[in-house]
Amino acid sequence: MKKPINIWKTQLVTLSNALETILKFDRELEFARIDLCLRDDFNLAVAFWIFDKNSVGWISYLDLKEGFHDLGILASDVQCKLIVKQYDLDFNGKLTFEEFNTIFTPQKEEY
């Protein structure tokens, strides 16, 4: 009988490669956040307003999609839903200003 490590080797290599990719993108995302926040012309409240056109204090995935479209960024329903799901801390299907803030501001001290 083969040892479990030999049976799992392919899956472990795949997992290791996927984790390496996630860490690379995580680092790139954090650097993009830092660069954006260091711009003199960036204002988080104005950015929120671009998406919260109805001034209700929150952004749905459709608001996100419309805002991206207005900025010339083509984002699918699935992409916008995933962004909301990722950053929606109270799980109400909407992004408040505080939740929106976590998308754009640096989060990790190690970078």
PDB file of N, CA and C in Angstrom:
ATOM      1  N   MET A   1       0.836  -1.181   0.000  1.00  0.00           N
ATOM      2  CA  MET A   1       0.000   0.000   0.000  1.00  0.00           C
ATOM      3  C   MET A   1       0.887   1.253   0.000  1.00  0.00           C
ATOM      4  N   LYS A   2       0.517   2.249  -0.809  1.00  0.00           N
ATOM      5  CA  LYS A   2       1.287   3.484  -0.889  1.00  0.00           C
ATOM      6  C   LYS A   2       1.089   4.312   0.379  1.00  0.00           C
ATOM      7  N   LYS A   3       2.121   5.010   0.745  1.00  0.00           N
ATOM      8  CA  LYS A   3       2.004   5.930   1.873  1.00  0.00           C
ATOM      9  C   LYS A   3       1.102   7.091   1.465  1.00  0.00           C
ATOM     10  N   PRO A   4       0.307   7.621   2.401  1.00  0.00           N
ATOM     11  CA  PRO A   4      -0.615   8.721   2.071  1.00  0.00           C
ATOM     12  C   PRO A   4       0.066   9.913   1.403  1.00  0.00           C
ATOM     13  N   ILE A   5       1.303  10.203   1.801  1.00  0.00           N
ATOM     14  CA  ILE A   5       1.980  11.374   1.230  1.00  0.00           C
ATOM     15  C   ILE A   5       2.165  11.213  -0.266  1.00  0.00           C
ATOM     16  N   ASN A   6       2.414   9.999  -0.730  1.00  0.00           N
ATOM     17  CA  ASN A   6       2.568   9.765  -2.167  1.00  0.00           C
ATOM     18  C   ASN A   6       1.243   9.936  -2.900  1.00  0.00           C
ATOM     19  N   ILE A   7       0.164   9.539  -2.285  1.00  0.00           N
ATOM     20  CA  ILE A   7      -1.158   9.654  -2.889  1.00  0.00           C
ATOM     21  C   ILE A   7      -1.562  11.128  -2.956  1.00  0.00           C
ATOM     22  N   TRP A   8      -1.229  11.888  -1.947  1.00  0.00           N
ATOM     23  CA  TRP A   8      -1.658  13.285  -1.849  1.00  0.00           C
ATOM     24  C   TRP A   8      -0.702  14.269  -2.497  1.00  0.00           C
ATOM     25  N   LYS A   9       0.441  13.779  -2.973  1.00  0.00           N
ATOM     26  CA  LYS A   9       1.487  14.681  -3.445  1.00  0.00           C
ATOM     27  C   LYS A   9       0.974  15.661  -4.504  1.00  0.00           C
ATOM     28  N   THR A  10       0.253  15.182  -5.478  1.00  0.00           N
ATOM     29  CA  THR A  10      -0.249  16.052  -6.547  1.00  0.00           C
ATOM     30  C   THR A  10      -1.153  17.132  -5.972  1.00  0.00           C
ATOM     31  N   GLN A  11      -2.053  16.746  -5.080  1.00  0.00           N
ATOM     32  CA  GLN A  11      -2.959  17.711  -4.474  1.00  0.00           C
ATOM     33  C   GLN A  11      -2.209  18.706  -3.597  1.00  0.00           C
ATOM     34  N   LEU A  12      -1.195  18.250  -2.886  1.00  0.00           N
ATOM     35  CA  LEU A  12      -0.407  19.142  -2.040  1.00  0.00           C
ATOM     36  C   LEU A  12       0.394  20.146  -2.877  1.00  0.00           C
ATOM     37  N   VAL A  13       0.914  19.693  -4.002  1.00  0.00           N
ATOM     38  CA  VAL A  13       1.636  20.604  -4.893  1.00  0.00           C
ATOM     39  C   VAL A  13       0.664  21.634  -5.462  1.00  0.00           C
ATOM     40  N   THR A  14      -0.520  21.201  -5.877  1.00  0.00           N
ATOM     41  CA  THR A  14      -1.534  22.112  -6.398  1.00  0.00           C
ATOM     42  C   THR A  14      -1.930  23.130  -5.344  1.00  0.00           C
ATOM     43  N   LEU A  15      -2.149  22.673  -4.122  1.00  0.00           N
ATOM     44  CA  LEU A  15      -2.501  23.566  -3.020  1.00  0.00           C
ATOM     45  C   LEU A  15      -1.383  24.561  -2.743  1.00  0.00           C
ATOM     46  N   SER A  16      -0.168  24.088  -2.725  1.00  0.00           N
ATOM     47  CA  SER A  16       0.981  24.960  -2.483  1.00  0.00           C
ATOM     48  C   SER A  16       1.081  26.036  -3.561  1.00  0.00           C
ATOM     49  N   ASN A  17       0.898  25.652  -4.809  1.00  0.00           N
ATOM     50  CA  ASN A  17       0.944  26.624  -5.910  1.00  0.00           C
ATOM     51  C   ASN A  17      -0.186  27.639  -5.802  1.00  0.00           C
ATOM     52  N   ALA A  18      -1.369  27.185  -5.429  1.00  0.00           N
ATOM     53  CA  ALA A  18      -2.515  28.092  -5.278  1.00  0.00           C
ATOM     54  C   ALA A  18      -2.261  29.085  -4.140  1.00  0.00           C
ATOM     55  N   LEU A  19      -1.720  28.622  -3.033  1.00  0.00           N
ATOM     56  CA  LEU A  19      -1.405  29.513  -1.911  1.00  0.00           C
ATOM     57  C   LEU A  19      -0.352  30.540  -2.301  1.00  0.00           C
ATOM     58  N   GLU A  20       0.627  30.121  -3.068  1.00  0.00           N
ATOM     59  CA  GLU A  20       1.652  31.051  -3.536  1.00  0.00           C
ATOM     60  C   GLU A  20       1.033  32.134  -4.418  1.00  0.00           C
ATOM     61  N   THR A  21       0.105  31.749  -5.275  1.00  0.00           N
ATOM     62  CA  THR A  21      -0.587  32.706  -6.139  1.00  0.00           C
ATOM     63  C   THR A  21      -1.421  33.676  -5.315  1.00  0.00           C
ATOM     64  N   ILE A  22      -2.137  33.158  -4.316  1.00  0.00           N
ATOM     65  CA  ILE A  22      -2.950  34.016  -3.447  1.00  0.00           C
ATOM     66  C   ILE A  22      -2.071  35.029  -2.723  1.00  0.00           C
ATOM     67  N   LEU A  23      -0.949  34.590  -2.194  1.00  0.00           N
ATOM     68  CA  LEU A  23      -0.043  35.499  -1.483  1.00  0.00           C
ATOM     69  C   LEU A  23       0.517  36.570  -2.413  1.00  0.00           C
ATOM     70  N   LYS A  24       0.826  36.187  -3.648  1.00  0.00           N
ATOM     71  CA  LYS A  24       1.321  37.161  -4.622  1.00  0.00           C
ATOM     72  C   LYS A  24       0.260  38.227  -4.899  1.00  0.00           C
ATOM     73  N   PHE A  25      -0.972  37.795  -5.149  1.00  0.00           N
ATOM     74  CA  PHE A  25      -2.042  38.746  -5.419  1.00  0.00           C
ATOM     75  C   PHE A  25      -2.383  39.582  -4.188  1.00  0.00           C
ATOM     76  N   ASP A  26      -2.303  38.980  -3.021  1.00  0.00           N
ATOM     77  CA  ASP A  26      -2.559  39.705  -1.776  1.00  0.00           C
ATOM     78  C   ASP A  26      -1.550  40.845  -1.616  1.00  0.00           C
ATOM     79  N   ARG A  27      -0.313  40.549  -1.909  1.00  0.00           N
ATOM     80  CA  ARG A  27       0.735  41.570  -1.818  1.00  0.00           C
ATOM     81  C   ARG A  27       0.508  42.671  -2.857  1.00  0.00           C
ATOM     82  N   GLU A  28       0.180  42.292  -4.089  1.00  0.00           N
ATOM     83  CA  GLU A  28      -0.085  43.278  -5.144  1.00  0.00           C
ATOM     84  C   GLU A  28      -1.279  44.159  -4.773  1.00  0.00           C
ATOM     85  N   LEU A  29      -2.314  43.551  -4.210  1.00  0.00           N
ATOM     86  CA  LEU A  29      -3.491  44.308  -3.788  1.00  0.00           C
ATOM     87  C   LEU A  29      -3.118  45.314  -2.704  1.00  0.00           C
ATOM     88  N   GLU A  30      -2.326  44.891  -1.766  1.00  0.00           N
ATOM     89  CA  GLU A  30      -1.938  45.790  -0.679  1.00  0.00           C
ATOM     90  C   GLU A  30      -1.091  46.958  -1.194  1.00  0.00           C
ATOM     91  N   PHE A  31      -0.181  46.684  -2.116  1.00  0.00           N
ATOM     92  CA  PHE A  31       0.617  47.767  -2.702  1.00  0.00           C
ATOM     93  C   PHE A  31      -0.249  48.723  -3.512  1.00  0.00           C
ATOM     94  N   ALA A  32      -1.248  48.197  -4.205  1.00  0.00           N
ATOM     95  CA  ALA A  32      -2.172  49.062  -4.951  1.00  0.00           C
ATOM     96  C   ALA A  32      -2.951  49.953  -3.983  1.00  0.00           C
ATOM     97  N   ARG A  33      -3.367  49.394  -2.843  1.00  0.00           N
ATOM     98  CA  ARG A  33      -4.054  50.190  -1.819  1.00  0.00           C
ATOM     99  C   ARG A  33      -3.151  51.315  -1.306  1.00  0.00           C
ATOM    100  N   ILE A  34      -1.916  50.972  -1.025  1.00  0.00           N
ATOM    101  CA  ILE A  34      -0.965  51.966  -0.515  1.00  0.00           C
ATOM    102  C   ILE A  34      -0.761  53.075  -1.538  1.00  0.00           C
ATOM    103  N   ASP A  35      -0.523  52.698  -2.790  1.00  0.00           N
ATOM    104  CA  ASP A  35      -0.321  53.695  -3.846  1.00  0.00           C
ATOM    105  C   ASP A  35      -1.525  54.612  -3.979  1.00  0.00           C
ATOM    106  N   LEU A  36      -2.724  54.042  -3.947  1.00  0.00           N
ATOM    107  CA  LEU A  36      -3.937  54.840  -4.088  1.00  0.00           C
ATOM    108  C   LEU A  36      -4.085  55.822  -2.925  1.00  0.00           C
ATOM    109  N   CYS A  37      -3.882  55.335  -1.717  1.00  0.00           N
ATOM    110  CA  CYS A  37      -4.058  56.195  -0.541  1.00  0.00           C
ATOM    111  C   CYS A  37      -3.007  57.295  -0.445  1.00  0.00           C
ATOM    112  N   LEU A  38      -1.872  57.116  -1.080  1.00  0.00           N
ATOM    113  CA  LEU A  38      -0.822  58.135  -1.054  1.00  0.00           C
ATOM    114  C   LEU A  38      -1.031  59.229  -2.101  1.00  0.00           C
ATOM    115  N   ARG A  39      -2.001  59.038  -2.977  1.00  0.00           N
ATOM    116  CA  ARG A  39      -2.278  60.059  -4.001  1.00  0.00           C
ATOM    117  C   ARG A  39      -2.933  61.278  -3.357  1.00  0.00           C
ATOM    118  N   ASP A  40      -2.477  62.448  -3.727  1.00  0.00           N
ATOM    119  CA  ASP A  40      -3.052  63.689  -3.208  1.00  0.00           C
ATOM    120  C   ASP A  40      -4.490  63.892  -3.681  1.00  0.00           C
ATOM    121  N   ASP A  41      -4.813  63.340  -4.833  1.00  0.00           N
ATOM    122  CA  ASP A  41      -6.137  63.569  -5.406  1.00  0.00           C
ATOM    123  C   ASP A  41      -7.151  62.476  -5.065  1.00  0.00           C
ATOM    124  N   PHE A  42      -6.793  61.535  -4.198  1.00  0.00           N
ATOM    125  CA  PHE A  42      -7.724  60.466  -3.831  1.00  0.00           C
ATOM    126  C   PHE A  42      -8.480  60.845  -2.572  1.00  0.00           C
ATOM    127  N   ASN A  43      -9.790  60.690  -2.617  1.00  0.00           N
ATOM    128  CA  ASN A  43     -10.653  60.972  -1.479  1.00  0.00           C
ATOM    129  C   ASN A  43     -11.643  59.816  -1.354  1.00  0.00           C
ATOM    130  N   LEU A  44     -11.569  59.103  -0.261  1.00  0.00           N
ATOM    131  CA  LEU A  44     -12.398  57.919  -0.073  1.00  0.00           C
ATOM    132  C   LEU A  44     -13.886  58.252  -0.047  1.00  0.00           C
ATOM    133  N   ALA A  45     -14.248  59.378   0.538  1.00  0.00           N
ATOM    134  CA  ALA A  45     -15.665  59.767   0.583  1.00  0.00           C
ATOM    135  C   ALA A  45     -16.202  60.022  -0.823  1.00  0.00           C
ATOM    136  N   VAL A  46     -15.397  60.655  -1.671  1.00  0.00           N
ATOM    137  CA  VAL A  46     -15.813  60.891  -3.055  1.00  0.00           C
ATOM    138  C   VAL A  46     -15.917  59.565  -3.802  1.00  0.00           C
ATOM    139  N   ALA A  47     -14.978  58.672  -3.551  1.00  0.00           N
ATOM    140  CA  ALA A  47     -15.036  57.353  -4.182  1.00  0.00           C
ATOM    141  C   ALA A  47     -16.324  56.625  -3.784  1.00  0.00           C
ATOM    142  N   PHE A  48     -16.692  56.702  -2.508  1.00  0.00           N
ATOM    143  CA  PHE A  48     -17.933  56.060  -2.048  1.00  0.00           C
ATOM    144  C   PHE A  48     -19.140  56.683  -2.744  1.00  0.00           C
ATOM    145  N   TRP A  49     -19.124  58.002  -2.874  1.00  0.00           N
ATOM    146  CA  TRP A  49     -20.227  58.720  -3.502  1.00  0.00           C
ATOM    147  C   TRP A  49     -20.418  58.300  -4.962  1.00  0.00           C
ATOM    148  N   ILE A  50     -19.314  57.967  -5.659  1.00  0.00           N
ATOM    149  CA  ILE A  50     -19.405  57.503  -7.047  1.00  0.00           C
ATOM    150  C   ILE A  50     -20.297  56.268  -7.137  1.00  0.00           C
ATOM    151  N   PHE A  51     -20.236  55.426  -6.127  1.00  0.00           N
ATOM    152  CA  PHE A  51     -21.018  54.189  -6.133  1.00  0.00           C
ATOM    153  C   PHE A  51     -22.376  54.351  -5.446  1.00  0.00           C
ATOM    154  N   ASP A  52     -22.445  55.192  -4.426  1.00  0.00           N
ATOM    155  CA  ASP A  52     -23.698  55.424  -3.679  1.00  0.00           C
ATOM    156  C   ASP A  52     -24.422  56.634  -4.272  1.00  0.00           C
ATOM    157  N   LYS A  53     -24.879  56.470  -5.500  1.00  0.00           N
ATOM    158  CA  LYS A  53     -25.501  57.587  -6.229  1.00  0.00           C
ATOM    159  C   LYS A  53     -26.801  58.065  -5.603  1.00  0.00           C
ATOM    160  N   ASN A  54     -27.502  57.179  -4.889  1.00  0.00           N
ATOM    161  CA  ASN A  54     -28.774  57.543  -4.265  1.00  0.00           C
ATOM    162  C   ASN A  54     -28.599  58.100  -2.855  1.00  0.00           C
ATOM    163  N   SER A  55     -27.370  58.201  -2.406  1.00  0.00           N
ATOM    164  CA  SER A  55     -27.041  58.719  -1.066  1.00  0.00           C
ATOM    165  C   SER A  55     -27.819  58.022   0.047  1.00  0.00           C
ATOM    166  N   VAL A  56     -27.847  56.694  -0.026  1.00  0.00           N
ATOM    167  CA  VAL A  56     -28.546  55.918   1.000  1.00  0.00           C
ATOM    168  C   VAL A  56     -27.601  55.403   2.094  1.00  0.00           C
ATOM    169  N   GLY A  57     -26.302  55.583   1.875  1.00  0.00           N
ATOM    170  CA  GLY A  57     -25.339  55.167   2.890  1.00  0.00           C
ATOM    171  C   GLY A  57     -24.832  53.753   2.736  1.00  0.00           C
ATOM    172  N   TRP A  58     -25.186  53.098   1.655  1.00  0.00           N
ATOM    173  CA  TRP A  58     -24.690  51.755   1.380  1.00  0.00           C
ATOM    174  C   TRP A  58     -24.663  51.519  -0.121  1.00  0.00           C
ATOM    175  N   ILE A  59     -23.923  50.470  -0.510  1.00  0.00           N
ATOM    176  CA  ILE A  59     -23.744  50.131  -1.918  1.00  0.00           C
ATOM    177  C   ILE A  59     -24.122  48.665  -2.120  1.00  0.00           C
ATOM    178  N   SER A  60     -24.996  48.420  -3.077  1.00  0.00           N
ATOM    179  CA  SER A  60     -25.336  47.044  -3.445  1.00  0.00           C
ATOM    180  C   SER A  60     -24.380  46.585  -4.548  1.00  0.00           C
ATOM    181  N   TYR A  61     -24.473  45.322  -4.906  1.00  0.00           N
ATOM    182  CA  TYR A  61     -23.611  44.853  -5.985  1.00  0.00           C
ATOM    183  C   TYR A  61     -23.969  45.542  -7.298  1.00  0.00           C
ATOM    184  N   LEU A  62     -25.245  45.893  -7.483  1.00  0.00           N
ATOM    185  CA  LEU A  62     -25.643  46.607  -8.697  1.00  0.00           C
ATOM    186  C   LEU A  62     -25.077  48.029  -8.714  1.00  0.00           C
ATOM    187  N   ASP A  63     -25.066  48.688  -7.537  1.00  0.00           N
ATOM    188  CA  ASP A  63     -24.442  50.011  -7.435  1.00  0.00           C
ATOM    189  C   ASP A  63     -22.959  49.919  -7.791  1.00  0.00           C
ATOM    190  N   LEU A  64     -22.327  48.873  -7.295  1.00  0.00           N
ATOM    191  CA  LEU A  64     -20.913  48.658  -7.564  1.00  0.00           C
ATOM    192  C   LEU A  64     -20.683  48.476  -9.062  1.00  0.00           C
ATOM    193  N   LYS A  65     -21.522  47.668  -9.681  1.00  0.00           N
ATOM    194  CA  LYS A  65     -21.395  47.416 -11.113  1.00  0.00           C
ATOM    195  C   LYS A  65     -21.593  48.706 -11.913  1.00  0.00           C
ATOM    196  N   GLU A  66     -22.594  49.484 -11.560  1.00  0.00           N
ATOM    197  CA  GLU A  66     -22.853  50.760 -12.242  1.00  0.00           C
ATOM    198  C   GLU A  66     -21.688  51.733 -12.063  1.00  0.00           C
ATOM    199  N   GLY A  67     -21.187  51.829 -10.840  1.00  0.00           N
ATOM    200  CA  GLY A  67     -20.060  52.721 -10.571  1.00  0.00           C
ATOM    201  C   GLY A  67     -18.826  52.327 -11.357  1.00  0.00           C
ATOM    202  N   PHE A  68     -18.555  51.028 -11.400  1.00  0.00           N
ATOM    203  CA  PHE A  68     -17.425  50.560 -12.199  1.00  0.00           C
ATOM    204  C   PHE A  68     -17.635  50.919 -13.666  1.00  0.00           C
ATOM    205  N   HIS A  69     -18.851  50.702 -14.162  1.00  0.00           N
ATOM    206  CA  HIS A  69     -19.161  51.026 -15.552  1.00  0.00           C
ATOM    207  C   HIS A  69     -18.916  52.506 -15.829  1.00  0.00           C
ATOM    208  N   ASP A  70     -19.360  53.365 -14.906  1.00  0.00           N
ATOM    209  CA  ASP A  70     -19.151  54.809 -15.060  1.00  0.00           C
ATOM    210  C   ASP A  70     -17.664  55.172 -15.106  1.00  0.00           C
ATOM    211  N   LEU A  71     -16.845  54.340 -14.463  1.00  0.00           N
ATOM    212  CA  LEU A  71     -15.399  54.570 -14.457  1.00  0.00           C
ATOM    213  C   LEU A  71     -14.701  53.894 -15.640  1.00  0.00           C
ATOM    214  N   GLY A  72     -15.496  53.228 -16.488  1.00  0.00           N
ATOM    215  CA  GLY A  72     -14.921  52.547 -17.644  1.00  0.00           C
ATOM    216  C   GLY A  72     -14.385  51.164 -17.333  1.00  0.00           C
ATOM    217  N   ILE A  73     -14.825  50.610 -16.209  1.00  0.00           N
ATOM    218  CA  ILE A  73     -14.384  49.269 -15.793  1.00  0.00           C
ATOM    219  C   ILE A  73     -15.549  48.307 -15.987  1.00  0.00           C
ATOM    220  N   LEU A  74     -15.352  47.306 -16.817  1.00  0.00           N
ATOM    221  CA  LEU A  74     -16.402  46.327 -17.048  1.00  0.00           C
ATOM    222  C   LEU A  74     -16.290  45.229 -15.992  1.00  0.00           C
ATOM    223  N   ALA A  75     -17.277  45.170 -15.148  1.00  0.00           N
ATOM    224  CA  ALA A  75     -17.307  44.156 -14.088  1.00  0.00           C
ATOM    225  C   ALA A  75     -18.616  43.380 -14.214  1.00  0.00           C
ATOM    226  N   SER A  76     -18.526  42.093 -14.073  1.00  0.00           N
ATOM    227  CA  SER A  76     -19.713  41.246 -14.199  1.00  0.00           C
ATOM    228  C   SER A  76     -20.515  41.248 -12.895  1.00  0.00           C
ATOM    229  N   ASP A  77     -21.747  40.762 -12.976  1.00  0.00           N
ATOM    230  CA  ASP A  77     -22.562  40.591 -11.768  1.00  0.00           C
ATOM    231  C   ASP A  77     -21.839  39.710 -10.767  1.00  0.00           C
ATOM    232  N   VAL A  78     -21.264  38.623 -11.252  1.00  0.00           N
ATOM    233  CA  VAL A  78     -20.577  37.677 -10.362  1.00  0.00           C
ATOM    234  C   VAL A  78     -19.413  38.361  -9.655  1.00  0.00           C
ATOM    235  N   GLN A  79     -18.612  39.123 -10.390  1.00  0.00           N
ATOM    236  CA  GLN A  79     -17.487  39.814  -9.770  1.00  0.00           C
ATOM    237  C   GLN A  79     -17.956  40.789  -8.700  1.00  0.00           C
ATOM    238  N   CYS A  80     -18.989  41.555  -9.007  1.00  0.00           N
ATOM    239  CA  CYS A  80     -19.490  42.543  -8.045  1.00  0.00           C
ATOM    240  C   CYS A  80     -20.111  41.863  -6.822  1.00  0.00           C
ATOM    241  N   LYS A  81     -20.822  40.778  -7.044  1.00  0.00           N
ATOM    242  CA  LYS A  81     -21.388  40.030  -5.917  1.00  0.00           C
ATOM    243  C   LYS A  81     -20.277  39.478  -5.029  1.00  0.00           C
ATOM    244  N   LEU A  82     -19.207  38.983  -5.643  1.00  0.00           N
ATOM    245  CA  LEU A  82     -18.095  38.447  -4.853  1.00  0.00           C
ATOM    246  C   LEU A  82     -17.386  39.531  -4.059  1.00  0.00           C
ATOM    247  N   ILE A  83     -17.240  40.718  -4.637  1.00  0.00           N
ATOM    248  CA  ILE A  83     -16.620  41.828  -3.899  1.00  0.00           C
ATOM    249  C   ILE A  83     -17.470  42.186  -2.683  1.00  0.00           C
ATOM    250  N   VAL A  84     -18.784  42.302  -2.901  1.00  0.00           N
ATOM    251  CA  VAL A  84     -19.675  42.617  -1.772  1.00  0.00           C
ATOM    252  C   VAL A  84     -19.591  41.513  -0.727  1.00  0.00           C
ATOM    253  N   LYS A  85     -19.631  40.273  -1.158  1.00  0.00           N
ATOM    254  CA  LYS A  85     -19.576  39.148  -0.205  1.00  0.00           C
ATOM    255  C   LYS A  85     -18.265  39.168   0.587  1.00  0.00           C
ATOM    256  N   GLN A  86     -17.165  39.490  -0.076  1.00  0.00           N
ATOM    257  CA  GLN A  86     -15.856  39.504   0.576  1.00  0.00           C
ATOM    258  C   GLN A  86     -15.752  40.578   1.661  1.00  0.00           C
ATOM    259  N   TYR A  87     -16.345  41.746   1.415  1.00  0.00           N
ATOM    260  CA  TYR A  87     -16.149  42.889   2.309  1.00  0.00           C
ATOM    261  C   TYR A  87     -17.374  43.252   3.153  1.00  0.00           C
ATOM    262  N   ASP A  88     -18.462  42.553   2.982  1.00  0.00           N
ATOM    263  CA  ASP A  88     -19.698  42.800   3.732  1.00  0.00           C
ATOM    264  C   ASP A  88     -19.585  42.169   5.120  1.00  0.00           C
ATOM    265  N   LEU A  89     -19.108  42.940   6.069  1.00  0.00           N
ATOM    266  CA  LEU A  89     -18.806  42.409   7.403  1.00  0.00           C
ATOM    267  C   LEU A  89     -20.044  42.051   8.219  1.00  0.00           C
ATOM    268  N   ASP A  90     -21.178  42.705   7.969  1.00  0.00           N
ATOM    269  CA  ASP A  90     -22.389  42.389   8.723  1.00  0.00           C
ATOM    270  C   ASP A  90     -23.344  41.488   7.939  1.00  0.00           C
ATOM    271  N   PHE A  91     -22.910  41.010   6.791  1.00  0.00           N
ATOM    272  CA  PHE A  91     -23.635  40.019   5.982  1.00  0.00           C
ATOM    273  C   PHE A  91     -25.052  40.456   5.592  1.00  0.00           C
ATOM    274  N   ASN A  92     -25.222  41.751   5.288  1.00  0.00           N
ATOM    275  CA  ASN A  92     -26.539  42.223   4.875  1.00  0.00           C
ATOM    276  C   ASN A  92     -26.655  42.410   3.361  1.00  0.00           C
ATOM    277  N   GLY A  93     -25.604  42.028   2.630  1.00  0.00           N
ATOM    278  CA  GLY A  93     -25.629  42.123   1.180  1.00  0.00           C
ATOM    279  C   GLY A  93     -25.338  43.509   0.633  1.00  0.00           C
ATOM    280  N   LYS A  94     -24.864  44.399   1.499  1.00  0.00           N
ATOM    281  CA  LYS A  94     -24.568  45.782   1.112  1.00  0.00           C
ATOM    282  C   LYS A  94     -23.252  46.205   1.744  1.00  0.00           C
ATOM    283  N   LEU A  95     -22.622  47.197   1.138  1.00  0.00           N
ATOM    284  CA  LEU A  95     -21.398  47.749   1.703  1.00  0.00           C
ATOM    285  C   LEU A  95     -21.660  49.129   2.275  1.00  0.00           C
ATOM    286  N   THR A  96     -21.405  49.290   3.562  1.00  0.00           N
ATOM    287  CA  THR A  96     -21.458  50.606   4.189  1.00  0.00           C
ATOM    288  C   THR A  96     -20.147  51.327   3.876  1.00  0.00           C
ATOM    289  N   PHE A  97     -20.061  52.589   4.263  1.00  0.00           N
ATOM    290  CA  PHE A  97     -18.820  53.330   4.041  1.00  0.00           C
ATOM    291  C   PHE A  97     -17.659  52.643   4.752  1.00  0.00           C
ATOM    292  N   GLU A  98     -17.879  52.171   5.966  1.00  0.00           N
ATOM    293  CA  GLU A  98     -16.817  51.511   6.726  1.00  0.00           C
ATOM    294  C   GLU A  98     -16.344  50.240   6.022  1.00  0.00           C
ATOM    295  N   GLU A  99     -17.282  49.473   5.489  1.00  0.00           N
ATOM    296  CA  GLU A  99     -16.915  48.251   4.769  1.00  0.00           C
ATOM    297  C   GLU A  99     -16.214  48.596   3.453  1.00  0.00           C
ATOM    298  N   PHE A 100     -16.713  49.593   2.764  1.00  0.00           N
ATOM    299  CA  PHE A 100     -16.112  50.076   1.518  1.00  0.00           C
ATOM    300  C   PHE A 100     -14.676  50.536   1.786  1.00  0.00           C
ATOM    301  N   ASN A 101     -14.484  51.172   2.915  1.00  0.00           N
ATOM    302  CA  ASN A 101     -13.174  51.657   3.331  1.00  0.00           C
ATOM    303  C   ASN A 101     -12.144  50.527   3.360  1.00  0.00           C
ATOM    304  N   THR A 102     -12.542  49.339   3.791  1.00  0.00           N
ATOM    305  CA  THR A 102     -11.588  48.226   3.887  1.00  0.00           C
ATOM    306  C   THR A 102     -11.114  47.745   2.521  1.00  0.00           C
ATOM    307  N   ILE A 103     -11.869  48.041   1.471  1.00  0.00           N
ATOM    308  CA  ILE A 103     -11.443  47.660   0.125  1.00  0.00           C
ATOM    309  C   ILE A 103     -10.241  48.495  -0.294  1.00  0.00           C
ATOM    310  N   PHE A 104     -10.252  49.781   0.050  1.00  0.00           N
ATOM    311  CA  PHE A 104      -9.295  50.724  -0.502  1.00  0.00           C
ATOM    312  C   PHE A 104      -8.154  51.125   0.417  1.00  0.00           C
ATOM    313  N   THR A 105      -8.257  50.872   1.695  1.00  0.00           N
ATOM    314  CA  THR A 105      -7.185  51.291   2.597  1.00  0.00           C
ATOM    315  C   THR A 105      -6.285  50.113   2.957  1.00  0.00           C
ATOM    316  N   PRO A 106      -5.002  50.379   3.125  1.00  0.00           N
ATOM    317  CA  PRO A 106      -4.066  49.307   3.469  1.00  0.00           C
ATOM    318  C   PRO A 106      -4.515  48.573   4.731  1.00  0.00           C
ATOM    319  N   GLN A 107      -4.350  47.263   4.708  1.00  0.00           N
ATOM    320  CA  GLN A 107      -4.828  46.417   5.796  1.00  0.00           C
ATOM    321  C   GLN A 107      -3.708  45.650   6.511  1.00  0.00           C
ATOM    322  N   LYS A 108      -2.569  45.500   5.858  1.00  0.00           N
ATOM    323  CA  LYS A 108      -1.551  44.603   6.393  1.00  0.00           C
ATOM    324  C   LYS A 108      -0.251  45.347   6.685  1.00  0.00           C
ATOM    325  N   GLU A 109       0.189  45.266   7.895  1.00  0.00           N
ATOM    326  CA  GLU A 109       1.417  45.956   8.310  1.00  0.00           C
ATOM    327  C   GLU A 109       2.665  45.320   7.723  1.00  0.00           C
ATOM    328  N   GLU A 110       2.608  44.034   7.381  1.00  0.00           N
ATOM    329  CA  GLU A 110       3.819  43.342   6.923  1.00  0.00           C
ATOM    330  C   GLU A 110       4.303  43.814   5.551  1.00  0.00           C
ATOM    331  N   TYR A 111       3.458  44.553   4.833  1.00  0.00           N
ATOM    332  CA  TYR A 111       3.892  45.074   3.546  1.00  0.00           C
ATOM    333  C   TYR A 111       4.301  46.511   3.717  1.00  0.00           C
TER     334      TYR A 111
END
